[in-house]
């Protein structure tokens, strides 16, 4: 029996479902680290009584859950602020720090309300948060160490390095591959130049680092951020989890690939083999020409949305609006295509019979019918979810107005 | 030529940094939570931002100079801090240093700004 695990399970029961796994994991890690500190201090394993004392000091599981998850009526701006600070904090002891910051903000808000003689408005709560400090700066104070690249720029440092290295590698590999294609032994030609990639990668890393250090040294980003940051524009992680850079990068890659295929810059294999020596070419039916430009516009919009995710990964109204327009547009395009079936035509190659042509059209058209049908269903659900997120964001923002009324 | 406001502010912050820890340790001879600690320091003319106070408390606790526990007060969970035994010993030593430094500085600064 593990008393720490039993305790965590008791706390978990009182947590909101959305945060249960994440918080329980962090709490278990915190308590385990605390037990290890006790054991390190005494140089022996902690006794059951010592662990029981440690858990008793932590407090009643219900109260622990309350201070970690926050009260149910917490203002949207406060939740978003705390989530932003949390993202920049080291994982160790994060629950404790967050609980204490939550309590401090609550006390500050109540102090402001006492002074005003009424509930604080969203603007007044934003002023409390602004005075508390920008999230990366507040979080950095918990680290308590001098940094070459400070708290404001640091969150951008590794994503920029990864993007720069990825770009250098992609450009290098494409150029090397193109050059190698003109040689007799293309694979050997690529391998012979591959060691240059290491040098280029190191140069890119050094260049990005120098730019960051220069901005840190002469740009005074902490002062700039403290003056300019706006609590009302904090990301809404409570609406949707932020997208990872990898996820957005992969999406942009496929968007660009689709656009290149659609513009016929990259050929798409369209020959369908039927049997030995016989095949047909599948081409899109005239129905697609009606929606050629709308599809291109939607693909560009999708790429713009995914590029936006790389810069601002958290949910916001603009990105959500782009998604809604994309889903509505996509469903409209699918509607036109469904009405103009079949989706494809075939161009016979020598040696194919009329029956084989009909069967080929039926097969490809059926496959497209199923896959586009599934796509339509997914987009319809995603559209509903996105509209709901907009409504939820309005309700959360509206809470402040209700409180102030 | 007058000293620029930025330079003066940087010097003032540097001067305050060390004394703030002494003030916090001295105030936490009796148990307090963050908010009341800030209020008490403010009442004595020592202003400190919350964004700086809470990380400082955490650091002092990690160094073993403070102990803390979560407790309910006025129907709310609050984290109470107080000086540990090690903290009390450190405070005694730092207070001695401070008095000696203060005496030296008073002698050096005799006649300045008066």
XYZ file of C-alpha atoms in Angstrom:
519
model
C 0.000 0.000 0.000
C 1.321 3.441 -0.924
C -0.034 6.124 1.470
C 1.010 8.973 -0.866
C -0.904 7.436 -3.753
C -3.972 6.876 -1.514
C -3.829 10.528 -0.468
C -3.531 11.741 -4.081
C -6.558 9.609 -5.041
C -8.561 11.273 -2.251
C -7.596 14.745 -3.559
C -8.302 13.673 -7.154
C -11.942 12.888 -6.308
C -12.577 16.593 -5.583
C -10.843 17.952 -8.699
C -12.628 19.046 -11.892
C -12.519 16.207 -14.440
C -10.617 18.267 -17.027
C -7.577 18.739 -14.768
C -7.726 15.483 -12.787
C -4.909 13.492 -14.411
C -2.530 16.427 -14.825
C -2.973 17.724 -11.248
C -2.904 14.282 -9.626
C 0.379 13.509 -11.405
C 1.952 16.790 -10.310
C 0.723 16.372 -6.715
C 2.126 12.848 -6.534
C 5.508 14.093 -7.817
C 5.506 16.958 -5.273
C 4.718 14.689 -2.324
C 7.236 12.085 -3.440
C 9.928 14.797 -3.656
C 8.958 15.963 -0.161
C 9.294 12.404 1.172
C 12.718 12.121 -0.479
C 13.787 15.382 1.214
C 12.844 13.903 4.608
C 14.783 10.722 3.800
C 17.826 12.685 2.610
C 17.841 14.771 5.807
C 17.756 11.718 8.108
C 19.804 9.426 5.849
C 17.267 6.602 6.106
C 13.869 5.605 4.725
C 10.905 7.624 6.017
C 8.745 5.726 8.493
C 4.982 5.322 8.057
C 4.472 7.776 10.926
C 6.667 10.415 9.233
C 4.809 10.013 5.934
C 1.485 10.255 7.790
C 2.692 13.494 9.481
C 3.803 14.883 6.120
C 0.386 14.164 4.571
C -1.435 15.570 7.603
C 0.580 18.803 7.240
C -0.524 18.989 3.596
C -4.104 19.278 4.829
C -7.538 17.836 4.256
C -7.805 16.398 0.672
C -10.922 18.481 -0.078
C -9.161 21.703 0.948
C -6.046 20.732 -1.017
C -8.194 20.186 -4.134
C -9.859 23.580 -3.630
C -6.641 25.501 -3.325
C -5.123 23.748 -6.357
C -8.081 24.022 -8.725
C -9.380 27.365 -7.491
C -12.937 28.343 -6.584
C -15.629 27.588 -9.161
C -16.512 31.282 -9.642
C -12.965 32.430 -10.376
C -12.849 35.312 -12.859
C -11.867 34.317 -16.396
C -8.996 36.854 -16.469
C -7.538 35.480 -13.213
C -7.716 31.886 -14.509
C -6.012 32.890 -17.749
C -3.349 34.863 -15.892
C -2.565 31.943 -13.572
C -2.453 29.520 -16.516
C 0.033 31.843 -18.245
C 2.279 32.025 -15.172
C 2.041 28.234 -14.743
C 3.259 27.641 -18.302
C 6.553 29.403 -17.484
C 7.159 27.782 -14.082
C 9.416 24.808 -13.437
C 7.315 21.650 -12.830
C 8.708 21.083 -9.353
C 6.427 22.526 -6.692
C 4.223 24.194 -9.313
C 0.937 23.328 -7.553
C 2.022 24.986 -4.344
C 3.189 28.128 -6.136
C -0.031 28.365 -8.124
C -2.199 27.893 -5.046
C -0.340 30.676 -3.255
C -0.525 33.056 -6.234
C -4.246 32.318 -6.583
C -4.790 33.199 -2.914
C -2.657 36.364 -3.227
C -4.644 37.537 -6.274
C -7.887 36.816 -4.485
C -6.764 38.929 -1.526
C -5.678 41.760 -3.876
C -8.995 41.674 -5.724
C -10.938 41.716 -2.467
C -8.842 44.655 -1.273
C -9.748 46.551 -4.466
C -13.423 45.629 -4.050
C -13.416 46.809 -0.444
C -11.995 50.128 -1.596
C -14.576 50.430 -4.374
C -17.482 49.229 -2.255
C -18.667 46.914 -5.068
C -17.555 43.939 -7.185
C -14.538 44.687 -9.387
C -15.122 45.089 -13.123
C -13.028 43.252 -15.723
C -10.951 46.415 -16.233
C -10.305 46.713 -12.499
C -9.286 43.057 -12.260
C -7.015 43.610 -15.270
C -5.421 46.520 -13.368
C -4.760 44.221 -10.361
C -3.102 41.681 -12.665
C -1.090 44.353 -14.453
C 0.253 45.574 -11.096
C 1.135 41.983 -10.132
C 3.449 41.697 -13.146
C 3.681 40.092 -16.571
C 3.397 36.268 -16.330
C 6.878 35.418 -17.681
C 8.488 37.961 -15.352
C 6.580 36.729 -12.272
C 7.438 33.104 -13.119
C 11.112 33.958 -13.710
C 11.436 35.333 -10.174
C 10.804 31.807 -8.879
C 13.861 30.595 -10.756
C 16.027 33.204 -8.986
C 19.004 32.986 -11.355
C 20.626 35.370 -13.777
C 19.982 34.527 -17.393
C 21.763 35.480 -20.587
C 18.380 35.337 -22.272
C 15.733 36.641 -19.894
C 12.215 35.496 -19.054
C 10.435 37.494 -21.753
C 12.471 36.173 -24.677
C 13.301 32.710 -23.339
C 9.918 31.096 -24.218
C 10.660 32.031 -27.847
C 14.288 30.899 -27.845
C 13.993 27.124 -28.383
C 11.001 27.289 -30.766
C 12.973 29.801 -32.886
C 16.084 27.607 -32.766
C 14.070 24.535 -33.801
C 12.385 26.428 -36.646
C 15.687 27.913 -37.848
C 17.454 24.523 -37.734
C 14.505 22.853 -39.485
C 14.560 25.467 -42.252
C 18.334 25.205 -42.711
C 18.097 21.397 -42.889
C 15.136 21.487 -45.332
C 16.738 24.028 -47.685
C 20.096 22.215 -47.532
C 18.571 18.805 -48.242
C 16.394 20.054 -51.121
C 19.298 21.908 -52.789
C 21.687 18.985 -52.237
C 19.106 16.519 -53.610
C 18.484 18.688 -56.692
C 22.227 18.921 -57.389
C 22.683 15.210 -56.759
C 19.972 14.280 -59.269
C 22.188 15.475 -62.063
C 25.020 13.126 -61.080
C 25.581 9.445 -61.825
C 25.434 8.371 -58.192
C 22.873 10.614 -56.494
C 22.835 8.869 -53.077
C 26.612 8.984 -52.753
C 26.559 12.638 -53.858
C 24.078 13.507 -51.076
C 26.071 11.543 -48.464
C 29.302 13.260 -49.528
C 27.834 16.683 -48.727
C 25.881 15.755 -45.586
C 28.706 16.731 -43.189
C 28.253 20.358 -44.337
C 24.853 20.260 -42.622
C 26.455 20.101 -39.159
C 28.481 23.263 -39.802
C 25.469 25.089 -41.211
C 23.345 23.988 -38.242
C 25.930 25.299 -35.761
C 26.127 28.601 -37.637
C 22.325 28.961 -37.566
C 22.268 28.150 -33.825
C 24.989 30.728 -33.109
C 23.284 33.399 -35.249
C 19.896 32.954 -33.529
C 21.558 32.975 -30.079
C 23.447 36.190 -30.887
C 20.247 37.892 -32.069
C 18.479 36.934 -28.828
C 21.388 38.131 -26.662
C 21.514 41.437 -28.589
C 17.771 42.031 -28.155
C 18.068 41.132 -24.449
C 21.016 43.456 -23.959
C 19.794 46.522 -25.891
C 16.032 46.014 -26.217
C 15.225 45.813 -22.448
C 12.365 43.373 -23.138
C 11.292 43.101 -19.466
C 10.577 46.823 -19.244
C 8.952 46.785 -22.675
C 6.697 43.877 -21.708
C 5.783 45.307 -18.291
C 4.729 48.554 -19.999
C 2.869 47.015 -22.894
C 1.352 43.687 -21.817
C -2.409 43.624 -21.586
C -4.124 41.172 -19.197
C -7.258 41.094 -21.373
C -5.254 39.598 -24.247
C -3.905 36.666 -22.210
C -4.249 33.341 -24.026
C -7.390 31.329 -23.375
C -6.043 27.924 -22.411
C -9.318 27.339 -20.616
C -11.048 27.261 -24.034
C -8.640 24.968 -25.895
C -5.168 23.608 -25.184
C -2.415 25.478 -27.070
C -1.237 23.741 -30.268
C 2.327 22.456 -30.232
C 4.844 23.883 -32.665
C 5.357 20.394 -34.141
C 1.623 19.902 -34.749
C 1.319 23.319 -36.436
C 4.519 22.765 -38.450
C 3.272 19.414 -39.792
C -0.082 21.022 -40.709
C 1.674 23.848 -42.592
C 3.778 21.266 -44.468
C 0.671 19.382 -45.671
C -1.117 22.654 -46.517
C 1.800 23.734 -48.719
C 2.034 20.278 -50.302
C -1.696 20.338 -51.147
C -1.443 23.860 -52.628
C 1.527 22.798 -54.806
C -0.387 19.718 -56.029
C -3.539 21.780 -56.612
C -1.574 24.346 -58.642
C 0.018 21.421 -60.522
C 3.544 22.389 -59.430
C 3.886 18.892 -57.985
C 2.491 16.021 -60.110
C -0.023 13.697 -58.465
C -0.006 10.060 -59.635
C -3.410 9.379 -61.172
C -2.916 6.136 -63.023
C -5.003 3.262 -61.693
C -3.753 -0.215 -62.698
C -6.587 -2.627 -63.483
C -4.788 -5.823 -64.489
C -1.585 -6.789 -66.225
C -0.897 -4.318 -68.985
C -4.146 -2.343 -68.619
C -4.787 0.851 -66.640
C -6.886 4.032 -66.635
C -6.088 7.654 -65.841
C -8.341 9.144 -63.201
C -9.135 12.839 -63.645
C -11.345 15.131 -61.600
C -14.854 15.607 -63.005
C -16.027 19.049 -64.311
C -17.771 19.627 -60.948
C -14.345 20.378 -59.420
C -13.596 23.183 -61.881
C -16.537 25.144 -60.411
C -14.886 25.072 -56.978
C -11.244 25.323 -58.139
C -10.653 28.843 -56.798
C -12.680 28.383 -53.584
C -10.603 25.264 -52.799
C -7.367 27.192 -53.408
C -8.623 30.055 -51.219
C -9.579 27.615 -48.437
C -6.183 25.891 -48.634
C -4.420 29.273 -48.347
C -6.690 30.192 -45.421
C -5.871 26.890 -43.723
C -2.121 27.503 -44.184
C -2.529 31.055 -42.796
C -4.374 29.624 -39.765
C -1.666 27.033 -39.080
C 1.100 29.651 -39.499
C -0.802 31.814 -36.996
C -0.828 28.797 -34.594
C 2.968 28.690 -34.766
C 3.173 32.274 -33.500
C 0.154 32.271 -31.169
C -0.574 28.656 -30.213
C -3.386 29.406 -27.743
C -7.026 29.817 -28.700
C -8.158 33.288 -29.725
C -11.184 34.726 -31.493
C -9.365 35.537 -34.739
C -8.003 31.994 -35.132
C -11.366 30.549 -34.209
C -12.996 32.819 -36.828
C -10.568 31.523 -39.468
C -11.503 27.939 -38.504
C -15.234 28.689 -38.673
C -14.910 30.305 -42.127
C -12.778 27.335 -43.278
C -15.306 24.746 -42.052
C -18.300 26.600 -43.520
C -16.451 27.111 -46.818
C -15.285 23.495 -46.851
C -18.799 22.176 -46.234
C -20.173 24.445 -49.010
C -17.530 23.135 -51.438
C -18.375 19.544 -50.481
C -22.079 20.355 -51.000
C -21.367 21.521 -54.574
C -19.236 18.427 -55.241
C -21.866 16.034 -53.853
C -24.457 17.563 -56.196
C -22.188 17.283 -59.222
C -21.318 13.581 -58.845
C -19.533 11.526 -60.035
C -16.427 13.027 -58.489
C -14.109 11.643 -61.164
C -13.904 10.791 -64.847
C -11.629 8.242 -66.426
C -9.507 8.481 -69.507
C -9.048 5.049 -71.013
C -5.652 3.723 -71.892
C -5.285 1.296 -74.808
C -6.540 -2.198 -73.989
C -9.189 -1.350 -71.401
C -12.782 -2.442 -71.923
C -15.914 -0.262 -71.304
C -16.854 -2.528 -68.337
C -13.469 -1.941 -66.753
C -13.884 1.818 -67.201
C -17.287 1.789 -65.521
C -15.939 -0.353 -62.691
C -12.932 1.989 -62.208
C -15.186 5.068 -62.028
C -17.489 3.289 -59.582
C -14.576 2.221 -57.375
C -12.845 5.616 -57.155
C -16.129 7.509 -56.902
C -17.271 5.209 -54.086
C -13.994 5.664 -52.209
C -14.237 9.456 -52.569
C -17.894 9.377 -51.512
C -16.988 7.611 -48.254
C -13.886 9.693 -47.491
C -15.492 13.050 -48.367
C -18.600 12.015 -46.406
C -16.449 11.312 -43.336
C -14.624 14.631 -43.911
C -17.971 16.465 -44.062
C -19.070 14.853 -40.783
C -15.767 15.751 -39.064
C -15.941 19.364 -40.314
C -19.572 19.696 -39.199
C -18.652 18.497 -35.681
C -15.537 20.710 -35.606
C -17.649 23.685 -36.724
C -20.087 23.036 -33.861
C -17.180 22.786 -31.371
C -15.637 26.035 -32.638
C -18.925 27.923 -32.424
C -19.354 26.556 -28.890
C -15.861 27.816 -27.990
C -16.831 31.295 -29.180
C -20.003 31.169 -27.065
C -18.005 29.906 -24.057
C -15.418 32.675 -24.432
C -18.217 35.264 -24.549
C -19.809 33.780 -21.443
C -16.514 33.774 -19.538
C -15.820 37.391 -20.538
C -19.416 38.308 -19.768
C -19.004 36.982 -16.212
C -17.080 40.128 -15.336
C -19.867 42.388 -16.528
C -22.391 40.402 -14.499
C -20.211 40.621 -11.413
C -19.810 44.356 -11.876
C -23.543 44.912 -12.422
C 25.107 67.442 -14.020
C 22.268 65.516 -12.322
C 22.151 61.722 -12.160
C 19.529 60.273 -14.504
C 16.350 58.878 -12.959
C 17.098 55.406 -14.386
C 20.534 55.217 -12.772
C 19.170 56.500 -9.462
C 16.354 53.934 -9.550
C 18.820 51.110 -10.282
C 21.022 52.199 -7.336
C 18.008 52.470 -5.046
C 16.847 48.951 -5.994
C 20.311 47.556 -5.378
C 20.438 49.217 -1.954
C 17.018 47.839 -1.007
C 17.567 44.265 -2.254
C 19.640 43.025 0.664
C 17.695 44.896 3.313
C 14.368 43.443 2.140
C 15.439 39.925 3.106
C 16.440 41.186 6.543
C 13.069 42.941 6.892
C 11.156 39.813 5.841
C 13.100 37.549 8.208
C 12.652 40.033 11.046
C 8.901 40.334 10.472
C 8.419 36.579 10.296
C 9.520 36.050 13.879
C 5.767 35.776 14.309
C 3.713 33.717 11.890
C 2.126 35.482 8.896
C 0.806 34.729 5.430
C 1.913 36.624 2.321
C -0.783 39.260 2.319
C -0.474 40.248 5.991
C 3.317 40.197 5.701
C 3.189 42.659 2.791
C 0.707 44.847 4.673
C 2.869 44.897 7.815
C 6.014 45.735 5.846
C 4.106 48.451 3.963
C 2.878 49.911 7.266
C 6.503 50.191 8.361
C 7.439 52.000 5.159
C 8.930 49.015 3.324
C 7.049 48.490 0.061
C 7.508 45.237 -1.811
C 5.637 43.954 -4.848
C 3.769 40.672 -4.444
C 5.419 39.435 -7.619
C 8.769 39.712 -5.806
C 7.642 38.812 -2.259
C 6.225 35.328 -2.936
C 9.243 34.031 -4.867
C 11.476 35.423 -2.090
C 9.486 33.567 0.579
C 9.766 30.372 -1.411
C 13.512 30.803 -1.850
C 14.021 31.468 1.866
C 11.993 28.355 2.655
C 14.076 26.270 0.235
C 17.194 27.586 2.017
C 15.708 26.327 5.291
C 15.318 29.798 6.820
C 11.507 29.684 6.848
C 8.924 27.009 7.437
C 5.419 27.130 6.031
C 2.112 25.337 6.236
C -1.260 25.620 4.555
C -4.035 26.374 7.014
C -7.592 27.593 6.940
C -8.143 31.178 8.040
C -11.394 33.113 7.602
C -12.749 30.127 5.598
C -9.844 30.324 3.154
C -6.749 28.220 2.635
C -3.662 30.332 3.280
C 0.007 29.551 3.459
C 1.500 30.718 6.750
C 5.221 31.382 7.068
C 7.431 31.704 10.120
C 11.122 31.791 10.900
C 12.760 28.356 11.334
C 15.478 27.701 13.932
C 18.110 28.125 11.209
C 16.357 31.315 10.113
C 16.427 32.702 13.643
C 20.173 32.013 13.881
C 20.744 33.650 10.483
C 18.641 36.647 11.518
C 20.691 37.163 14.681
C 23.900 37.117 12.650
C 22.544 39.357 9.875
C 21.127 41.843 12.403
C 24.604 42.119 13.952
C 26.121 42.711 10.504
C 23.465 45.299 9.759
C 24.071 47.237 12.985
C 27.825 47.260 12.411
C 27.369 48.377 8.807
C 24.846 50.984 9.832
C 27.248 52.403 12.411
C 30.063 52.555 9.855
C 27.836 54.131 7.206
C 26.464 56.678 9.664
C 30.000 57.734 10.395
C 30.935 57.860 6.684
C 27.772 59.734 5.699
C 27.963 62.276 8.514
C 26.973 65.628 7.069
C 25.710 64.214 3.711
C 22.308 65.629 2.680
C 21.774 67.434 5.955
